[in-house]
Each structure stands twice: as structure tokens, then as C-alpha cells.
XYZ file of C-alpha atoms in Angstrom:
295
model
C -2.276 -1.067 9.571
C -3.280 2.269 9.661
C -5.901 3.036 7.163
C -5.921 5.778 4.340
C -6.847 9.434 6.020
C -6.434 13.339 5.655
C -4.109 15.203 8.166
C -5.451 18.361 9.204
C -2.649 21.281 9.081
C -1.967 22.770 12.994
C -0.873 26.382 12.931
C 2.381 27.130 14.693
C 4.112 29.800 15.557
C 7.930 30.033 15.045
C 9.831 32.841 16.245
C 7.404 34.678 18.395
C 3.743 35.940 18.034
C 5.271 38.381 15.172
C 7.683 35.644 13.660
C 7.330 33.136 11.127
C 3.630 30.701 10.926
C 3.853 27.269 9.755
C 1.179 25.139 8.936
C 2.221 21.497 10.123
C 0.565 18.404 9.116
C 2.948 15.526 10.403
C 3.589 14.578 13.330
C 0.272 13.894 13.439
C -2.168 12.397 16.431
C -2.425 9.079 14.584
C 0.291 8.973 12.481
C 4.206 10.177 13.052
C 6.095 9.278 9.837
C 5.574 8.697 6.475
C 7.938 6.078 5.536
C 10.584 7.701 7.741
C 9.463 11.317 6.814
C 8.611 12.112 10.324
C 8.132 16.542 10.193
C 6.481 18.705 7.666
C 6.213 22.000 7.524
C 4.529 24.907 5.148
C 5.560 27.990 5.412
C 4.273 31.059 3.573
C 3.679 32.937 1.396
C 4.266 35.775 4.173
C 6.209 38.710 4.047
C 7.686 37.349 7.299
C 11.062 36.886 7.541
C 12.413 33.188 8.843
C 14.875 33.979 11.890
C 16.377 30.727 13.164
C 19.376 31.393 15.073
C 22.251 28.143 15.603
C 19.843 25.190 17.260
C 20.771 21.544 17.520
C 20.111 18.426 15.965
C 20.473 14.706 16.524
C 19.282 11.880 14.696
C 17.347 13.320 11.526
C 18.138 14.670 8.011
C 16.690 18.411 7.623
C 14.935 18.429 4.241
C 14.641 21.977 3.143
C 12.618 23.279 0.177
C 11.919 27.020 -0.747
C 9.095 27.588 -3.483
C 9.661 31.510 -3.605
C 12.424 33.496 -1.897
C 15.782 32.428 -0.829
C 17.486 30.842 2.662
C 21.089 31.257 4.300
C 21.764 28.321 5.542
C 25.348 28.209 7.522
C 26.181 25.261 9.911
C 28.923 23.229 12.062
C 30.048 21.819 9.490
C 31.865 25.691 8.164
C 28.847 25.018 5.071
C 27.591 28.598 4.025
C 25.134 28.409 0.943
C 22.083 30.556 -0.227
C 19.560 27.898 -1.069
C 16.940 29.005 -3.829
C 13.830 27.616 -5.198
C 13.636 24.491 -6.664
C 17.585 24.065 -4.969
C 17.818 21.555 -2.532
C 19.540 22.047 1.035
C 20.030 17.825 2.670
C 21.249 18.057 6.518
C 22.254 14.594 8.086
C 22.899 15.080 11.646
C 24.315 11.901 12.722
C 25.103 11.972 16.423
C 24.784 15.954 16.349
C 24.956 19.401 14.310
C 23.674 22.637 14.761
C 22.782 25.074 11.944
C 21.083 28.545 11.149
C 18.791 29.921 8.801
C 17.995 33.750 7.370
C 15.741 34.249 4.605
C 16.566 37.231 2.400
C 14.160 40.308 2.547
C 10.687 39.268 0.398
C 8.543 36.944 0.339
C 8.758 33.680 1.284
C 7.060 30.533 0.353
C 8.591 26.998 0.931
C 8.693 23.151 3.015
C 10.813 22.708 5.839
C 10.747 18.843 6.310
C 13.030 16.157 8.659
C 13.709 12.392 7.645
C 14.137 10.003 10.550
C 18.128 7.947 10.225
C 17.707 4.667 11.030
C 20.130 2.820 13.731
C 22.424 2.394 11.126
C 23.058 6.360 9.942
C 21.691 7.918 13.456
C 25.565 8.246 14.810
C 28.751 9.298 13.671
C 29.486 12.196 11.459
C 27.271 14.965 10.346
C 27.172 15.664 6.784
C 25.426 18.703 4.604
C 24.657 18.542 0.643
C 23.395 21.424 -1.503
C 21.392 20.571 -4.567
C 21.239 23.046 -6.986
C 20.108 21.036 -9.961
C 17.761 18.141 -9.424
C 16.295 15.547 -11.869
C 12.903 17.173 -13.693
C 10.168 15.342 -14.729
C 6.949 15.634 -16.941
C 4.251 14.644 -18.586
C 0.889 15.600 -20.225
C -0.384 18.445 -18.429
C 2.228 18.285 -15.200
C 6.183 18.574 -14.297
C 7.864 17.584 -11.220
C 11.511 18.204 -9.624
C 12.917 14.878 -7.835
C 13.975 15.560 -4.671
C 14.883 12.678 -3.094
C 14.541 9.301 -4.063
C 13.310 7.762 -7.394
C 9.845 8.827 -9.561
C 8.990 8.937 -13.346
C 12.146 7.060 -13.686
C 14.101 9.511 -12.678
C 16.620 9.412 -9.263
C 17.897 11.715 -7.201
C 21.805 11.994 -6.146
C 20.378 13.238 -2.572
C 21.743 10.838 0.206
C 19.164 9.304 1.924
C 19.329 6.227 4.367
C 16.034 4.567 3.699
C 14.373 3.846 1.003
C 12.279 7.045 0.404
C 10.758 9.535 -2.194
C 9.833 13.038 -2.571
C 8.606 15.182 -5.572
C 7.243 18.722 -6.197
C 4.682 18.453 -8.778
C 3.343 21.077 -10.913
C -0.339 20.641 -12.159
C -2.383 21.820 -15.169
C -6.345 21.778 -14.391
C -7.371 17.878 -15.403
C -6.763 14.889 -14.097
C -3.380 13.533 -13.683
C -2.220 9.590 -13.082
C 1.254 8.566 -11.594
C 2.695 4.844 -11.058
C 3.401 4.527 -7.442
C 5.720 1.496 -5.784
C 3.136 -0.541 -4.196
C 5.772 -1.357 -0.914
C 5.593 2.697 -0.036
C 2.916 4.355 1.799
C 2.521 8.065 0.584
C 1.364 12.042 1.710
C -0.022 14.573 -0.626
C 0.344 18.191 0.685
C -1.680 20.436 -1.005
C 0.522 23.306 -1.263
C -1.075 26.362 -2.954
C -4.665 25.033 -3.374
C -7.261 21.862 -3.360
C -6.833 18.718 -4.186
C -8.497 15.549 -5.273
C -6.525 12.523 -4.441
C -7.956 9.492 -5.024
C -11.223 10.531 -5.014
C -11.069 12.373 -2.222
C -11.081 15.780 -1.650
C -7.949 17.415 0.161
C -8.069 21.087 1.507
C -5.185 23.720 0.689
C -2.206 23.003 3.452
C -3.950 19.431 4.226
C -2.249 15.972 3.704
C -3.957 12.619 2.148
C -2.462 9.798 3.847
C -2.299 6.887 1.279
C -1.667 3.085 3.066
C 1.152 0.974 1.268
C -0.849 -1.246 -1.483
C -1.489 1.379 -4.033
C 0.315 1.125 -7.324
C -1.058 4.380 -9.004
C -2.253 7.661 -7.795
C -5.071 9.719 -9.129
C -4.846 13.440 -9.023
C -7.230 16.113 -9.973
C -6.873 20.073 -9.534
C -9.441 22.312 -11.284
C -6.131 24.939 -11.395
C -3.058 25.279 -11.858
C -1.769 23.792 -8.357
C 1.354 22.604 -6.393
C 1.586 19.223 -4.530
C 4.103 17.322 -2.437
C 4.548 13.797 -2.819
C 6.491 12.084 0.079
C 7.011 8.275 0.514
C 8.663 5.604 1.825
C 8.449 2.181 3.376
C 7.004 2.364 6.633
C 9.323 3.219 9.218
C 9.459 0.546 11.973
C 11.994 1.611 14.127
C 10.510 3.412 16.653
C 11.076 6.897 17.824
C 10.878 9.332 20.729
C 11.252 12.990 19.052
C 11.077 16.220 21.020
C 12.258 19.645 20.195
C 14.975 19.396 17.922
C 15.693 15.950 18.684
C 15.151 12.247 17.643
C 16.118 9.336 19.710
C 15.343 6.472 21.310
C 14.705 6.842 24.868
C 13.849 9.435 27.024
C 17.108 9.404 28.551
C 18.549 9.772 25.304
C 16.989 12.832 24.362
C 17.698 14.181 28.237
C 21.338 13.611 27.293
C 21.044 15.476 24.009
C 19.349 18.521 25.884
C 21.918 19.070 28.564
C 24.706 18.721 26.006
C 23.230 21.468 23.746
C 22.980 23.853 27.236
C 26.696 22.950 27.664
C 27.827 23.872 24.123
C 29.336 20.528 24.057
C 31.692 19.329 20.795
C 29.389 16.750 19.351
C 26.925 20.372 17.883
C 30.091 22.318 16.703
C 29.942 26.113 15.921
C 27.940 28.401 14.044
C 29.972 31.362 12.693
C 28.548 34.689 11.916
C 26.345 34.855 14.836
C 28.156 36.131 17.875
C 27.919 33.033 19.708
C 24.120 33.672 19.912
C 21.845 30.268 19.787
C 18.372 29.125 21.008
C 18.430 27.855 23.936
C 16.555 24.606 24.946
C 13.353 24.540 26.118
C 12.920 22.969 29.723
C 12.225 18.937 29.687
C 8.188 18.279 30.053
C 6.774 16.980 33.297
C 6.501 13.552 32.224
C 8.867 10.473 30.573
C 8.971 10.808 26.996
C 7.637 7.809 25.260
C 7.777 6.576 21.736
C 5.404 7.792 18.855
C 3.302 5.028 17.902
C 0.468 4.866 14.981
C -2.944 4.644 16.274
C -5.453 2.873 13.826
């Protein structure tokens, strides 16, 4: 089992050297899901816009979360929707969808996260919920929003395929306890600042990696801070994920690729963009392999 660690953010560029930055903490070296979270994401705050044209995707669920400014999301599926903060946009991709996103003028602040689908939910139909009211919780000195999952004893209507859990939460200065189910293992982003978690100190943008075993959590912020809570039972499927892609094979994903190139039915059609998309990136040098955890 892997043991508890902190997951250094990687700065990427999306969009070109004057596009959008994101600070990405999983996939990590060591470790390439939490539960079956397998991508995370943080964006902002930046003044720079997020320019995504139509792009693919197969086996994953697109987890998006603004904290300030707003998204248009518009997909295969004919969905249009401007997603807001503290509104939830869920993207299951099944065997294949494609989808665009435009942030409004402003500034932007948010998560962009992906859930692995098991065997079970990785084929068939596509599907696409919008969440504009979530469960809230609270308690002395903090509030969360629910957004997927179950915490605080509250559950979210979000469809999700495994069982999984992920909560904003809003902290006061102090310290700050939370019951935890012992079978998950667990990642605290710290969003806008530092963070103690479980006695150990987490950098802004970082991730704490928390082993399943753990029934409570300990936080401690000495301001008012944001953190992400993600969690799930480990993942044990295993997974070969490149691009915008998650199978399991290299041959699978080689498949995927060419039929994205060929604009072939299984992605659909993005309106409102001219038939403009991003194409694929050419296949690496080598066999893809599975992501495995390294101890």
C-alpha cells in the first residue's frame, strides 16, 4: 500500500505560452488515482481566458468546478449550459463525447477534475448533468458544498459509478475535525492557501495524500482558506490514460486517436464552432503501459 504523502503541483500550460496555466497535482509519479479520481487540475485566479475548442473523450467523467467566473460548456450531446460557481457541470463519456469550453470575460478561478468509469460504465452512451444546487454543509467555524458522493450526512444526486466523494470546504482560522469512511483513501488540495492536514503541513496548490484507514481528518488553516476533499475506494482496475483518453490497452487508446482524426460517430458534433476542434497530438515513441502506484 502506498503510504500517506504530499503531491507537489506541476505547472502546465493549456492553450499556448499566452493561454490558460494549471497547476496539476494528480496524475502523479507515484500515485494516479484517488479512489478513481484519476486528473486534477487548478486553475486561476488569472485574468486568462479558458479556450478549449470541441476535443474528445473516452472512458472518464469530466468533473468541472468554477470558484469565481463562469464556463460555456456545449457538447455532443446538443447540452449548452453556463456553469457558475458553486454549480456543478458532470460529463460521462462512455465509449466517446466531445465537448467545448469558453469562460466569460473576468477572472477566473476554479477545478477541472476527471473520474475514471469502471468496466461496467466505460461503454455505451454518453451522458451530461448540470448541477445548479448541491447539498451544503456546516459546522462550527466551516461550510462545505457536496459535490459528489456522500459527507456530513449529506448526498449528492451527481451520478457517479464508484463509490466516491468530493467536497469544497470553506474554513474559518482554527482547527477543524471531519469523520471520514475508513474504506476511502483521500486528497486535500489546498486551494487558495496553506494547510495543515493531519499534522502536516501542505503548501497552497499542493495535495496530502491520506492512505485508506483513517476515520477522521484534522484540519488547521490560520485563515480563512479553501480545500478540496476527494475520495474514494481505491481504484483497482487498471488504466492506460493519454491525452484525452482512458483505456485499457495501448491499442485501445490508438483506436480512440485515429477515430477522433476521422471525425468518426462515436464523438458526435459540437455546434457553434465552425467545425473547428483540436486535433490529436501524434502517438509517443513507445507502447503505452498502465499507470501503476509505486510505494
Amino acid at each position: 500500500m502506498i503510504a500517506d504523502r504530499t503531491l507537489e503541483p506541476r505547472d502546465v500550460p493549456l492553450g499556448g505560452l499566452r493561454g490558460l496555466r494549471v497547476h496539476r497535482t494528480l496524475p502523479s509519479r507515484p500515485l494516479p488515482t484517488i479512489g478513481a479520481w484519476c486528473f486534477v487540475d487548478h486553475f486561476g485566479p488569472t485574468e486568462a481566458p479558458m479556450e478549449v475548442l470541441p476535443h474528445p473523450h473516452t472512458g472518464l467523467q469530466t468533473v468541472t468546478w468554477p470558484i469565481e467566473g463562469s464556463i460555456r460548456h456545449r457538447d455532443s450531446l446538443g447540452s449548452d449550459v453556463v456553469l457558475r460557481p458553486r454549480e456543478l457541470n458532470l460529463m460521462t463519456s462512455g465509449a466517446g463525447v466531445s465537448h467545448s469550453e469558453f469562460s466569460d470575460p473576468g477572472p477566473m478561478h476554479g477545478i477541472q477534475l476527471w473520474v475514471a468509469l469502471p468496466e461496467h460504465r466505460r461503454h455505451g452512451a454518453a451522458d451530461f448533468e448540470h448541477h445548479p444546487a448541491l447539498p451544503r454543509v456546516s459546522g462550527d467555524g466551516w461550510e462545505g458544498v457536496v459535490l459528489v458522493g456522500r459527507f456530513a450526512g449529506q448526498e449528492s444526486r451527481a451520478a457517479v459509478h464508484t463509490p466516491l466523494v468530493g467536497v469544497e470546504l470553506r474554513l474559518e482560522p482554527g482547527r477543524h475535525e471531519f469523520e471520514l469512511d475508513s474504506a476511502f483513501e483521500y486528497g486535500v488540495l489546498a486551494v487558495d492557501g496553506d494547510v495543515t492536514v493531519a499534522g502536516e503541513p501542505v503548501l497552497h496548490r499542493a495535495m496530502r495524500y491520506l492512505a485508506p484507514g483513517r476515520d477522521a481528518l484534522v484540519l488547521e488553516v490560520d485563515r480563512p482558506t479553501i480545500v478540496m476533499l476527494l475520495g474514494g475506494e481505491p481504484f483497482e482496475e487498471e488504466i492506460v490514460m493519454w491525452w484525452n483518453f482512458i483505456g485499457r490497452s495501448h491499442d485501445e487508446i490508438v483506436r480512440a486517436r485515429e477515430e477522433w482524426e476521422a471525425q468518426e460517430a462515436r464523438y458526435g458534433h459540437v455546434e457553434g464552432h465552425d467545425g473547428q476542434i483540436i486535433p490529436a497530438p501524434p502517438m509517443p515513441q513507445v507502447r503505452l503501459t498502465p499507470r501503476v502506484r509505486r510505494a
